[in-house]
PDB file of C-alpha atoms and ligand atoms in Angstrom:
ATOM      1  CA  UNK A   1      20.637   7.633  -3.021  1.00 75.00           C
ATOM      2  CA  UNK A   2      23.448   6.183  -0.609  1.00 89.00           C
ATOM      3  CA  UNK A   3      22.058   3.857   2.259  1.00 92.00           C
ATOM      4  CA  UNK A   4      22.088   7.289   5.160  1.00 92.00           C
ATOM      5  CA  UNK A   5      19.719   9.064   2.992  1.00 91.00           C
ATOM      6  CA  UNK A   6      17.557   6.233   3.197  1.00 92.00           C
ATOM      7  CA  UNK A   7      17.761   6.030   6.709  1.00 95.00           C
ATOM      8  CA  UNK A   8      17.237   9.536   7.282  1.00 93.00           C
ATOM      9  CA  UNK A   9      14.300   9.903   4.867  1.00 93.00           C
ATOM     10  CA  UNK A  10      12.383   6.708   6.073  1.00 95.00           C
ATOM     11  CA  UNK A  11      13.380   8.036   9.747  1.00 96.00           C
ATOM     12  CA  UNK A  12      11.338  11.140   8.491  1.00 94.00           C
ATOM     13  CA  UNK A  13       8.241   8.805   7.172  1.00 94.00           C
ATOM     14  CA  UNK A  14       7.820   6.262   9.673  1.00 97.00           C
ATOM     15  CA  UNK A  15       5.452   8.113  11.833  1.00 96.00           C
ATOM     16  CA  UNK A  16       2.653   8.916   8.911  1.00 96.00           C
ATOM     17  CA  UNK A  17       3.764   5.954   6.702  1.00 96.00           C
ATOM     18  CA  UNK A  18       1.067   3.936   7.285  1.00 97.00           C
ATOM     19  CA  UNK A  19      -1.291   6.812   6.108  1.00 97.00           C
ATOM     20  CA  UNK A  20       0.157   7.744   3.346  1.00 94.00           C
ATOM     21  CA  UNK A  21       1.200   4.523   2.057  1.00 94.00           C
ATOM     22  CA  UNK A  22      -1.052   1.800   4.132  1.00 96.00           C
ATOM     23  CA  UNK A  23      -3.852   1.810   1.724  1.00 95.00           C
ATOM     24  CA  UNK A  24      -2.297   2.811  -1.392  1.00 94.00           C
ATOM     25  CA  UNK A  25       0.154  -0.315  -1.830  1.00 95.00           C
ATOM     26  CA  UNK A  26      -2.288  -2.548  -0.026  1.00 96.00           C
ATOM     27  CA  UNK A  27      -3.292  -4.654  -3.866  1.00 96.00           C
ATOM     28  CA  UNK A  28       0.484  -5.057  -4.379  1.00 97.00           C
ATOM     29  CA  UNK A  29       0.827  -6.614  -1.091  1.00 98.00           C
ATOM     30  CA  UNK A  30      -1.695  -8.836  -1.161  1.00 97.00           C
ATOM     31  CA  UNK A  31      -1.447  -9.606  -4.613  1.00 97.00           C
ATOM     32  CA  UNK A  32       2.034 -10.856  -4.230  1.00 98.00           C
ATOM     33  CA  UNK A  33       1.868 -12.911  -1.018  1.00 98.00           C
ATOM     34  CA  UNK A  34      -0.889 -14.634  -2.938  1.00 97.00           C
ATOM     35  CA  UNK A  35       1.073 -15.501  -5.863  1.00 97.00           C
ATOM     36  CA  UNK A  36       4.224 -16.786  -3.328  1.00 98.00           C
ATOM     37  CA  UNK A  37       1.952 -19.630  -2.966  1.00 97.00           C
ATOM     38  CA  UNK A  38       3.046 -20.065   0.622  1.00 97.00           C
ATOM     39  CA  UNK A  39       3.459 -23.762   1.598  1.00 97.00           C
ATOM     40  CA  UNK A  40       3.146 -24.984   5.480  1.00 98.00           C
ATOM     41  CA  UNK A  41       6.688 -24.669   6.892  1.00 98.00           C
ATOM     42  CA  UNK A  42       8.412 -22.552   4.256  1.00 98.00           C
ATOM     43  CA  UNK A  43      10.939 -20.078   5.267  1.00 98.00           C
ATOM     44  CA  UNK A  44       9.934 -16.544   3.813  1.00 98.00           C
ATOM     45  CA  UNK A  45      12.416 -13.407   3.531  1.00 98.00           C
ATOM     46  CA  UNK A  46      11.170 -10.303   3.272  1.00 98.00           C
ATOM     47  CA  UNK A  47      13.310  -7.343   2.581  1.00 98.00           C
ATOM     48  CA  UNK A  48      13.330  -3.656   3.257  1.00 98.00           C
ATOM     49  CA  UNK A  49       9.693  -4.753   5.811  1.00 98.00           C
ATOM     50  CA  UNK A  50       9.053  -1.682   6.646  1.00 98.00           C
ATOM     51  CA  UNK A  51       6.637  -1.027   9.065  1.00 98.00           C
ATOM     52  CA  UNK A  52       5.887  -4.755   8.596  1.00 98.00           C
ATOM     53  CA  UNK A  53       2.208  -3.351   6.858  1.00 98.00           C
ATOM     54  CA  UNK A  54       2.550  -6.922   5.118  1.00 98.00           C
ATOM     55  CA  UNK A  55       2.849  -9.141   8.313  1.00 98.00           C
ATOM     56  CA  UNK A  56      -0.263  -9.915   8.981  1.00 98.00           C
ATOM     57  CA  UNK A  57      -1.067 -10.952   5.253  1.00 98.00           C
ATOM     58  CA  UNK A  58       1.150 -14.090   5.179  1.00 98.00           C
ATOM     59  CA  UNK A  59      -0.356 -17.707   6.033  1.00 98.00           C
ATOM     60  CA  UNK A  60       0.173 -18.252   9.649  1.00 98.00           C
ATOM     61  CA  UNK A  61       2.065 -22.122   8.665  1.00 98.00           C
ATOM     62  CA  UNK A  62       4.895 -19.996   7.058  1.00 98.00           C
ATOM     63  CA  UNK A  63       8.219 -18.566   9.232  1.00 98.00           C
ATOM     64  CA  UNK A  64       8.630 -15.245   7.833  1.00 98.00           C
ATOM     65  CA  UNK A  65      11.739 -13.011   8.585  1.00 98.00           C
ATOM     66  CA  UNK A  66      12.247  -9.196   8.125  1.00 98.00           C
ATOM     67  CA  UNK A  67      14.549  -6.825   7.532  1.00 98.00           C
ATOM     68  CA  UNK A  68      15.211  -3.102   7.243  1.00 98.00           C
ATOM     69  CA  UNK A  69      17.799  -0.377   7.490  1.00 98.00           C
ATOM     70  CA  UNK A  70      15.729   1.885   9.797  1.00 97.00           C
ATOM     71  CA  UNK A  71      15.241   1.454  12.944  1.00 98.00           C
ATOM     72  CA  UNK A  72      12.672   3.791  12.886  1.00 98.00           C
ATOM     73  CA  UNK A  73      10.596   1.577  10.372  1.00 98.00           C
ATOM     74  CA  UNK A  74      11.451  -1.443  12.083  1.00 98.00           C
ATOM     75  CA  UNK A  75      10.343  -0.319  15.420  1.00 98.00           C
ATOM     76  CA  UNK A  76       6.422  -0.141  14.397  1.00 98.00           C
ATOM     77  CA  UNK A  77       6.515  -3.387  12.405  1.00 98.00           C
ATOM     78  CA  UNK A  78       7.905  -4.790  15.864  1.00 98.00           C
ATOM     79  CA  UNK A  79       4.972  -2.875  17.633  1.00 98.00           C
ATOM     80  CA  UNK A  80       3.078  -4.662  14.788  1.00 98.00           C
ATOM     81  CA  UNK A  81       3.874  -8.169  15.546  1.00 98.00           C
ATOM     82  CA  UNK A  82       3.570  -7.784  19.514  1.00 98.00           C
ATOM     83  CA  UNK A  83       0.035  -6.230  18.686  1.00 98.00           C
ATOM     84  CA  UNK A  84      -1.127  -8.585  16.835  1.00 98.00           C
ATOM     85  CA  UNK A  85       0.220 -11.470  17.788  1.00 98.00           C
ATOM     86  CA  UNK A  86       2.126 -12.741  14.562  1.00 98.00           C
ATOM     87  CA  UNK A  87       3.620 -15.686  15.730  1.00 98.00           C
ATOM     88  CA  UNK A  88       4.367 -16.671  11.807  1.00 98.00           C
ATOM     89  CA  UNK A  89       7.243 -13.988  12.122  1.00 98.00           C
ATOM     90  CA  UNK A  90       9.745 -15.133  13.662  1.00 98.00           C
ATOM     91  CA  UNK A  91      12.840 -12.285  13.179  1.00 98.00           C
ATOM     92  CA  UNK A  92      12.995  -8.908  12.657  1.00 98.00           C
ATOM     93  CA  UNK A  93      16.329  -7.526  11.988  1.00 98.00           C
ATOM     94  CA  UNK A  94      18.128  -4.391  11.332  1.00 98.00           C
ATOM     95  CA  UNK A  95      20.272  -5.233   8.381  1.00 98.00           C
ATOM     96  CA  UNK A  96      21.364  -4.139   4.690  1.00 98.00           C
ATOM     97  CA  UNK A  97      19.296  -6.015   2.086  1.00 98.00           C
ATOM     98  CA  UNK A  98      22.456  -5.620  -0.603  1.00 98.00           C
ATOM     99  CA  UNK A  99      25.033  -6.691   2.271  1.00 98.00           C
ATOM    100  CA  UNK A 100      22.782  -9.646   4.486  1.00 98.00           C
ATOM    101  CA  UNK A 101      24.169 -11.656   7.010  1.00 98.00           C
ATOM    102  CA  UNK A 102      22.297 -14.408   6.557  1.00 98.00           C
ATOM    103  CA  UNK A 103      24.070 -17.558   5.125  1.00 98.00           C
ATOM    104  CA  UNK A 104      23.401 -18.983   1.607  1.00 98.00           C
ATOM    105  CA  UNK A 105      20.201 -20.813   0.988  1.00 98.00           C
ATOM    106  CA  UNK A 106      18.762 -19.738   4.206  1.00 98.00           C
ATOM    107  CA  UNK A 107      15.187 -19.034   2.442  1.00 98.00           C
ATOM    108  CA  UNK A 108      12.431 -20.806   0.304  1.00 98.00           C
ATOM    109  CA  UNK A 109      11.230 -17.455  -1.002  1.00 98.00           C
ATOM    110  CA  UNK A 110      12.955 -13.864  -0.805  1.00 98.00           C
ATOM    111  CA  UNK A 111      10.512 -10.784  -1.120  1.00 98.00           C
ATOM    112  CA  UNK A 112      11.081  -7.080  -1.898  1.00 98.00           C
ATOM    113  CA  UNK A 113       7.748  -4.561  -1.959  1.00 98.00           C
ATOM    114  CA  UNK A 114       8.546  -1.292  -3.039  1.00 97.00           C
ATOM    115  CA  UNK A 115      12.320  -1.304  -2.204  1.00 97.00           C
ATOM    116  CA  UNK A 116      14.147  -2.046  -5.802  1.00 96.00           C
ATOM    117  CA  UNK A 117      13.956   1.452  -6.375  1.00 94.00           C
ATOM    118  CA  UNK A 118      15.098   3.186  -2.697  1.00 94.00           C
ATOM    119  CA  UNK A 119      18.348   0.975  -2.303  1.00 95.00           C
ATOM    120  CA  UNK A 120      21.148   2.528  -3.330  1.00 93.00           C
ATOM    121  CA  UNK A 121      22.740  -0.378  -5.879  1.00 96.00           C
ATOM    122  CA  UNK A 122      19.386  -2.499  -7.331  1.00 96.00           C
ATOM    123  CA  UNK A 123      21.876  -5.254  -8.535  1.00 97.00           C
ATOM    124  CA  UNK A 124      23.084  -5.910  -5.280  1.00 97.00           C
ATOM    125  CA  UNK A 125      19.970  -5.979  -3.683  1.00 98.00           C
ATOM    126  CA  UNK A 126      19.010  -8.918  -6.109  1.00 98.00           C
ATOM    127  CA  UNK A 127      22.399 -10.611  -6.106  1.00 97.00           C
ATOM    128  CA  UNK A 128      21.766 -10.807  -2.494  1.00 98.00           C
ATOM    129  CA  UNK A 129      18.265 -11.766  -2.745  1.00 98.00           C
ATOM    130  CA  UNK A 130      19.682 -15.047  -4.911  1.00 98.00           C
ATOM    131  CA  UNK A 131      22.475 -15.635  -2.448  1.00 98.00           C
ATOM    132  CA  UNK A 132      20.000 -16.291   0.761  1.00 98.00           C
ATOM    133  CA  UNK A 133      17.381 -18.020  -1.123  1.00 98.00           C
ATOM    134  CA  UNK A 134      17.906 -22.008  -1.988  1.00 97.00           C
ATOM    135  CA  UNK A 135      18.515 -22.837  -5.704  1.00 95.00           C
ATOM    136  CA  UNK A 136      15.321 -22.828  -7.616  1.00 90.00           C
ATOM    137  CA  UNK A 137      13.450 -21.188  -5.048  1.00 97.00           C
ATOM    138  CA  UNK A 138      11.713 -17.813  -5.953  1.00 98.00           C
ATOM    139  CA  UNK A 139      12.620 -13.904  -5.968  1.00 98.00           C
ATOM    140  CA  UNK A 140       9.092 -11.828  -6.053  1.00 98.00           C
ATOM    141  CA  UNK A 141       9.541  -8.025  -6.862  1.00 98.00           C
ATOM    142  CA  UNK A 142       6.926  -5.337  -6.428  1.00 97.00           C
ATOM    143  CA  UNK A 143       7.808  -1.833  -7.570  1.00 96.00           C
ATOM    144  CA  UNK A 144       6.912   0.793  -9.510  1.00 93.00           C
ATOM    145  CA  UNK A 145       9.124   1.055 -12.993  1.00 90.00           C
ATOM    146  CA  UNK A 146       9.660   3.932 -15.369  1.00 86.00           C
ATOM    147  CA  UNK A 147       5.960   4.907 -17.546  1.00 81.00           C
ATOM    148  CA  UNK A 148       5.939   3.856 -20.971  1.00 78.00           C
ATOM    149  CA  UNK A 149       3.672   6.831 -21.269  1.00 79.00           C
ATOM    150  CA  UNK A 150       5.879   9.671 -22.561  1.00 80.00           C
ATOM    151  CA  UNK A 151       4.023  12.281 -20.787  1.00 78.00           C
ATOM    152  CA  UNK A 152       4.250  10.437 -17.649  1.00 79.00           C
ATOM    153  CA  UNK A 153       7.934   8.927 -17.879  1.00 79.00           C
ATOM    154  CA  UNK A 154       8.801  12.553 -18.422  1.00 84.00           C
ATOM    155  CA  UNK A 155       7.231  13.641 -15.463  1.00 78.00           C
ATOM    156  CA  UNK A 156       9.457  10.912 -13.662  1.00 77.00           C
ATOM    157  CA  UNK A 157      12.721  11.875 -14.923  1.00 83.00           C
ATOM    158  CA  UNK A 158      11.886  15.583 -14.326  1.00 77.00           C
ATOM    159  CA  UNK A 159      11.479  14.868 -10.762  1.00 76.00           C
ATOM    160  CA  UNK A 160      13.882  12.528 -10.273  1.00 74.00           C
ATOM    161  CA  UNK A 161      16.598  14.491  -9.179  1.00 74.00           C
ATOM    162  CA  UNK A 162      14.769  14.963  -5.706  1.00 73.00           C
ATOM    163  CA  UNK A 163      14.933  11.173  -4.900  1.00 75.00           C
ATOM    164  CA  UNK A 164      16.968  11.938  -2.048  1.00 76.00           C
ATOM    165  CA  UNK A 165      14.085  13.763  -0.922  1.00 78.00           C
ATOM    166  CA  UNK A 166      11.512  11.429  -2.171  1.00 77.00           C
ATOM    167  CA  UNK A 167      12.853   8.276  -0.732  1.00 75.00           C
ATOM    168  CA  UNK A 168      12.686   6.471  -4.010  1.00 81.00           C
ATOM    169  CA  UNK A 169      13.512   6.881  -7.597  1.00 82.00           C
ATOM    170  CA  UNK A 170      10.847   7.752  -9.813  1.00 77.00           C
ATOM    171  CA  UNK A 171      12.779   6.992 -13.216  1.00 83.00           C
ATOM    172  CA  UNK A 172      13.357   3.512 -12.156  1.00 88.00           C
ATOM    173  CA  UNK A 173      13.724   1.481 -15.700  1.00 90.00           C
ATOM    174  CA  UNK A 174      12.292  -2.166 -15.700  1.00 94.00           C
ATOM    175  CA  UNK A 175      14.678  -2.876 -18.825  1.00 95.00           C
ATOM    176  CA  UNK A 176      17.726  -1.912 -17.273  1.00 95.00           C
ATOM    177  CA  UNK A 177      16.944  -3.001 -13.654  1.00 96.00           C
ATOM    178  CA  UNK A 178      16.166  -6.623 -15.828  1.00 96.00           C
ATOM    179  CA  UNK A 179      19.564  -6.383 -17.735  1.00 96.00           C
ATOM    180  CA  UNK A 180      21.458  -5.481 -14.717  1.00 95.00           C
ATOM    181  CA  UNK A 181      20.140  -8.363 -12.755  1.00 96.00           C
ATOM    182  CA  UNK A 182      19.637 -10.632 -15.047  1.00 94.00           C
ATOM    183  CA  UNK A 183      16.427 -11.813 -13.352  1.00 96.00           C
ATOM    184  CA  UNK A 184      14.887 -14.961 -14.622  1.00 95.00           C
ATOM    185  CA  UNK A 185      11.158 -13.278 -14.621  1.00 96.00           C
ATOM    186  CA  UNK A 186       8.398 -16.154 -15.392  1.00 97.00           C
ATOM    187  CA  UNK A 187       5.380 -13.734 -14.453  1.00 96.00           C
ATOM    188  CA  UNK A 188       4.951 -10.222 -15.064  1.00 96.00           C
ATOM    189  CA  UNK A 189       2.203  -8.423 -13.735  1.00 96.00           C
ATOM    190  CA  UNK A 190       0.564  -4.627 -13.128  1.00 94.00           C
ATOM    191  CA  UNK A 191      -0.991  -3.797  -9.599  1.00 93.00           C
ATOM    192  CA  UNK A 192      -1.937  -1.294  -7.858  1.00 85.00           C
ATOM    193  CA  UNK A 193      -4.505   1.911  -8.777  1.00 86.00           C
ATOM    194  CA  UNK A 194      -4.052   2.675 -12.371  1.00 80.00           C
ATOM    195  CA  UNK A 195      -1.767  -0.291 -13.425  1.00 84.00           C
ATOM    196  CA  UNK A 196       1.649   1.804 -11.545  1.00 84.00           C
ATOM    197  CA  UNK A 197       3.133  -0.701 -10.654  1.00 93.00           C
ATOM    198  CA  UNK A 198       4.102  -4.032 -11.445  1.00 96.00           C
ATOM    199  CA  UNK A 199       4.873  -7.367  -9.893  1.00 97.00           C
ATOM    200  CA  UNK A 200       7.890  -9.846 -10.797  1.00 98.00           C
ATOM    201  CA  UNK A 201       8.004 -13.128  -9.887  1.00 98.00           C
ATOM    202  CA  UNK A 202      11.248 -15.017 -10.766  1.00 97.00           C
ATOM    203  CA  UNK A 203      13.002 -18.373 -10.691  1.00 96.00           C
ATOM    204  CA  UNK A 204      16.686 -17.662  -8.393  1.00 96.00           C
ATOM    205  CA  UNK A 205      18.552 -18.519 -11.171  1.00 87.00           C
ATOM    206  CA  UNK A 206      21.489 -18.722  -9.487  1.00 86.00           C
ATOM    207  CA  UNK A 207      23.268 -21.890 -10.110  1.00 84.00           C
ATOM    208  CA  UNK A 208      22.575 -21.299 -14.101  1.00 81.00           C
ATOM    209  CA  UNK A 209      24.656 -18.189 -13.592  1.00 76.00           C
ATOM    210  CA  UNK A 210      27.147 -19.599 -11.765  1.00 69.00           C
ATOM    211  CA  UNK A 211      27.460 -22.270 -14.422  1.00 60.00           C
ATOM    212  CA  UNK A 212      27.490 -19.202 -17.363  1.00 63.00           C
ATOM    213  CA  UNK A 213      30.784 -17.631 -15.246  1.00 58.00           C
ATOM    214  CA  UNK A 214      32.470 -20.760 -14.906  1.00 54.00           C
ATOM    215  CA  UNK A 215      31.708 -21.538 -18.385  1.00 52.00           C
ATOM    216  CA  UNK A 216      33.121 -17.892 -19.254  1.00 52.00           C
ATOM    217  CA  UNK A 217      36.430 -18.536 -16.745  1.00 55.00           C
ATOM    218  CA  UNK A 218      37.572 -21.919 -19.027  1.00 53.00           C
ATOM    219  CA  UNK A 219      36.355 -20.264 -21.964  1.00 52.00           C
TER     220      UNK A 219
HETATM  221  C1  LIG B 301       8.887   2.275   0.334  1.00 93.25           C
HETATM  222  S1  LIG B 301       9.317   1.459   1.818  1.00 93.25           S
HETATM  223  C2  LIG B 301       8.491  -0.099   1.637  1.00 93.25           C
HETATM  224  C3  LIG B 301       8.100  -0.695   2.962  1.00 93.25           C
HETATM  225  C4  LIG B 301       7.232  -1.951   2.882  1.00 93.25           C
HETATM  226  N1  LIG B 301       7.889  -2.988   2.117  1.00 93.25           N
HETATM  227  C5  LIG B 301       5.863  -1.682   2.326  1.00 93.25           C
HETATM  228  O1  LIG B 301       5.310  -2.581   1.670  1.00 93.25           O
HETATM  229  O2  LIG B 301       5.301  -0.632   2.597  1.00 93.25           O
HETATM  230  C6  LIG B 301      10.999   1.021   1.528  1.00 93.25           C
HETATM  231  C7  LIG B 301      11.658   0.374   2.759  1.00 93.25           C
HETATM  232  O3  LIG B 301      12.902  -0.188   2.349  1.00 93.25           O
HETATM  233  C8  LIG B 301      13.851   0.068   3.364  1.00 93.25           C
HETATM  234  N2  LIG B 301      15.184  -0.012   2.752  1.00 93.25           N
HETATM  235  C9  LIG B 301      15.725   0.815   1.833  1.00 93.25           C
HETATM  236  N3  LIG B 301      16.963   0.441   1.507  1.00 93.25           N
HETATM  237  C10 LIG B 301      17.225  -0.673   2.242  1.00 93.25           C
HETATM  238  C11 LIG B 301      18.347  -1.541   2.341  1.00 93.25           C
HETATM  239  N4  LIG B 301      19.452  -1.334   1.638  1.00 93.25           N
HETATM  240  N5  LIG B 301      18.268  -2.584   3.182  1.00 93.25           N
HETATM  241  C12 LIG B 301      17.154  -2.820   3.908  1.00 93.25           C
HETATM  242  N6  LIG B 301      16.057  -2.025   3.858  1.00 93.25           N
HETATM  243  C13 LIG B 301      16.091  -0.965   3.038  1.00 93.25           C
HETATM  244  C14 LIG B 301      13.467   1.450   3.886  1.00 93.25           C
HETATM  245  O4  LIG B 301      14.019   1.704   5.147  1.00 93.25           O
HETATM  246  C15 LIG B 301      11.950   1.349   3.889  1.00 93.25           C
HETATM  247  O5  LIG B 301      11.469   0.845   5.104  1.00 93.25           O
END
């Protein structure tokens, strides 16, 4: 996956992507916005929005800011907000969720449904996440992960060669997706029909890791 066969497949979904996805990730959504615990005033992030199917979900005391590579995508969750009136969001932008030009610390809480395993480098998507969002704030993480079941992890890697096509990798491993980010995950959970997928939520650990590297430099 490199970041134009993103565009170009989401470019290709937008239209139905309500339909075929509306309903089926509709737990996961809700499920996570409930556990972000939104407090009055805090300053949510959400990455890779979409067709901003989540919008509407968050507390209306919250200031919630999306982003996505298509514009495609990003044009109904605009159509979305002017609809409906979501005054809670308060920026929509067309940007890269692994290169973000928002400053450091800009958010309370950074979000990420169902886009760990469409970006093109996962740990950049999360180093970025870290980078925008205030020390000890939080990094939530919906997305579906590799089956333990061998049957159905087999299925996944057989088919993962058409992720281009798909718009997502199907093999996408929680254990090396954890190493590689070294995500400080205090809650683990499954959601969605049939368990699929799973929700992260995480402490941004970032000043910790800073302090391991420096520790590592005068080592
Ligand atoms: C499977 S959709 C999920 C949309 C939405 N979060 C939802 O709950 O339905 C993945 C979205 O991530 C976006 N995306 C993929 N890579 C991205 C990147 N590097 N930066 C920003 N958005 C990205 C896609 O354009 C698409 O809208």
């Amino acid at each position: 996956m490199d970041i134009q066969s993103v565009e170009k497949v989401y470019r290709r979904y937008a239209q139905r992507y309500d339909f075929y996805f509306g309903a089926l990730f509709e737990p996961g959504r809700r499920a996570v916005i409930e556990q972000m615990n939104c407090r009055p005033g805090e300053r949510i992030l959400e990455v890779g929005v979409g067709t901003g199917l989540s919008l509407p979900l968050y507390p209306r005391d919250v200031h919630v800011t999306g982003i996505d590579v298509s514009d495609e995508m990003l044009a109904r969750a605009r159509a979305r907000v002017e609809g409906e009136g979501l005054h809670h969001v308060t920026a929509l932008h067309k940007m890269n969720a692994e290169q973000m030009r928002f400053a450091d610390d800009s958010f309370d809480k950074v979000v990420a449904m169902y886009v760990a395993s469409v970006v093109p480098h996962p740990a950049r998507l999360v180093d970025e996440m870290r980078r925008v969002c205030r020390p000890e704030g939080e990094l939530y993480i919906v997305n579906h992960f590799q089956h333990s079941n061998p049957v159905v992890g087999g299925v996944e890697r057989l088919i993962a060669p058409l992720s281009r096509l798909l718009g997502f990798r199907p093999d996408f491993s929680l254990e090396n997706f954890l190493d590689q980010t070294g995500l400080d995950v205090v809650e683990q959970t499954p959601v969605n029909l049939f368990d699929y997928w799973t929700m992260l939520r995480a402490r941004n650990n970032k000043n910790s890791l800073q302090g391991d590297a420096a520790l590592f430099a005068t080592a």
